[in-house]
Amino acid sequence: MRVYNFAAGPAMLPAQVLEHASRELLDWQSSGMSVMEISHRSKAFMTVAQTAEADVRSLLAIPPNYKVLFLQGGASLQFAAIPLNLAPAEAPLAYINTGAWSQKAIAEARRYNPVTVVADTAAERFLDVPSAGSWTLPTGASYLHYTPNETIGGTEFPYVPDSGDTPLVADMSSTLLSRPIDVSRFGLIYAGAQKNIGPSGLTLVIVREDLIGHARPELPAVMNYALQAAEGSMLNTPPTYAWYLAGLVFKWLQAEGGLAVIGERNRQKAQRLYEYIDASGYYSSPVAVRARSWMNVPFKLADDTLEASFAKEAATAGLTNLEGHRSVGGMRASIYNAMPLAGVDALIDFMRGFAARYG
Ligand SMILES: *Cc1c(COP(=O)(O)O)cnc(C)c1O
């Protein structure tokens, strides 16, 4: 039996996508082989790769002057690839620090460049986001980096920062494809696939053309955006099966009606869960209302000694992986695209029953 999996990542995938993949696992398009057994240079796989790119371009309305790269190494490798591709040595970089993932990006960038943290919500224990425009960029900054959705803390920017002429770089690992965005506001968007895109092993990079081609000479070739773009992200063997599955997810998103429909559904899912939490008198959300994530919803029980029982009973009821991140504790429900409204309703029903039994 399939469960409602509330894991933060790798996360739930749409059942239709998994069923589709399983139907053609052994014999893909009458080739007598699995798609993961064919050459990435074959015409058949080229079609998979190009169709996936065309579909994600149309879903996100990506302007033609942006490259879409299908890379490896996760979002974490991009923490290093971004400064090495976009900034000369010694150039100042601007970062906003809103929690765990921002901090990892900052620590990695500091290995290569001077980093100025222009806004920081540590004083709010990372339970809020900075107000728009409450920072100044260092002169000559190569870019401003931020994390629109902090997966661990469960905060999300309700606005896109205005960085003026300085390119805006966004780690959208846990929010890309959750709703429409205006790609032209960004210089570079990147995301590890295992939240909303597909299985782990694939990383999407969407980068404005004029920003690439200035990489530092010591940059490894597979991390070089210009080289990867010139080779269609096939400088070496790409993660073919993850790419194929991401392509199926893109088709699923189109069949569901595209990102406007998905975004409205996600807004509704999050709103329903927060409304229940706020009204329950037993559960509470630690996150400032304006900064509440649609994707990752942390919550606390009135009695935190019952957290383990909550997680265990929920799992028995088919609602899995509700434990909060080990660094923050509490509970966390990750409700990405593949989580249906029915899964959120089932969670709320369970929470109501648990509160009645123990509250
Ligand atoms: C999951 C996540 C990462 C890490 O991704 P990897 O692919 O494991 O490197 C980075 N940033 C954010 C916001 C994430 O949610």
Short mmCIF file of N, CA and C in Angstrom, two decimals, residues 3 68 111 113 122 150-151 154 160 204 263 326:
data_model
loop_
_atom_site.label_atom_id
_atom_site.label_comp_id
_atom_site.label_asym_id
_atom_site.label_seq_id
_atom_site.Cartn_x
_atom_site.Cartn_y
_atom_site.Cartn_z
N VAL A 3 1.88 4.96 0.94
CA VAL A 3 1.59 5.83 2.10
C VAL A 3 1.62 7.28 1.63
N VAL A 68 19.26 25.99 -19.79
CA VAL A 68 18.78 25.04 -18.78
C VAL A 68 19.75 23.87 -18.79
N ARG A 111 35.04 29.83 0.71
CA ARG A 111 36.30 29.17 0.33
C ARG A 111 36.91 29.83 -0.89
N ASN A 113 35.71 33.31 -2.23
CA ASN A 113 35.55 34.77 -2.38
C ASN A 113 35.21 35.39 -1.04
N ALA A 122 19.28 35.33 12.06
CA ALA A 122 19.71 34.53 13.22
C ALA A 122 19.04 35.04 14.50
N GLU A 150 13.51 27.85 2.85
CA GLU A 150 14.42 27.12 3.74
C GLU A 150 13.72 25.84 4.19
N THR A 151 14.15 24.73 3.63
CA THR A 151 13.50 23.44 3.79
C THR A 151 13.45 22.97 5.24
N GLY A 154 11.51 25.88 7.46
CA GLY A 154 10.13 26.06 7.01
C GLY A 154 9.75 27.51 6.77
N VAL A 160 10.17 38.42 -4.16
CA VAL A 160 11.47 38.23 -4.80
C VAL A 160 12.32 39.46 -4.50
N LEU A 204 19.04 20.83 -11.48
CA LEU A 204 18.66 21.75 -12.54
C LEU A 204 19.32 23.11 -12.31
N GLY A 263 0.19 25.64 -8.35
CA GLY A 263 0.43 26.67 -7.34
C GLY A 263 -0.80 26.92 -6.49
N ARG A 326 16.67 16.89 12.47
CA ARG A 326 17.35 16.64 13.75
C ARG A 326 17.90 17.92 14.37
#
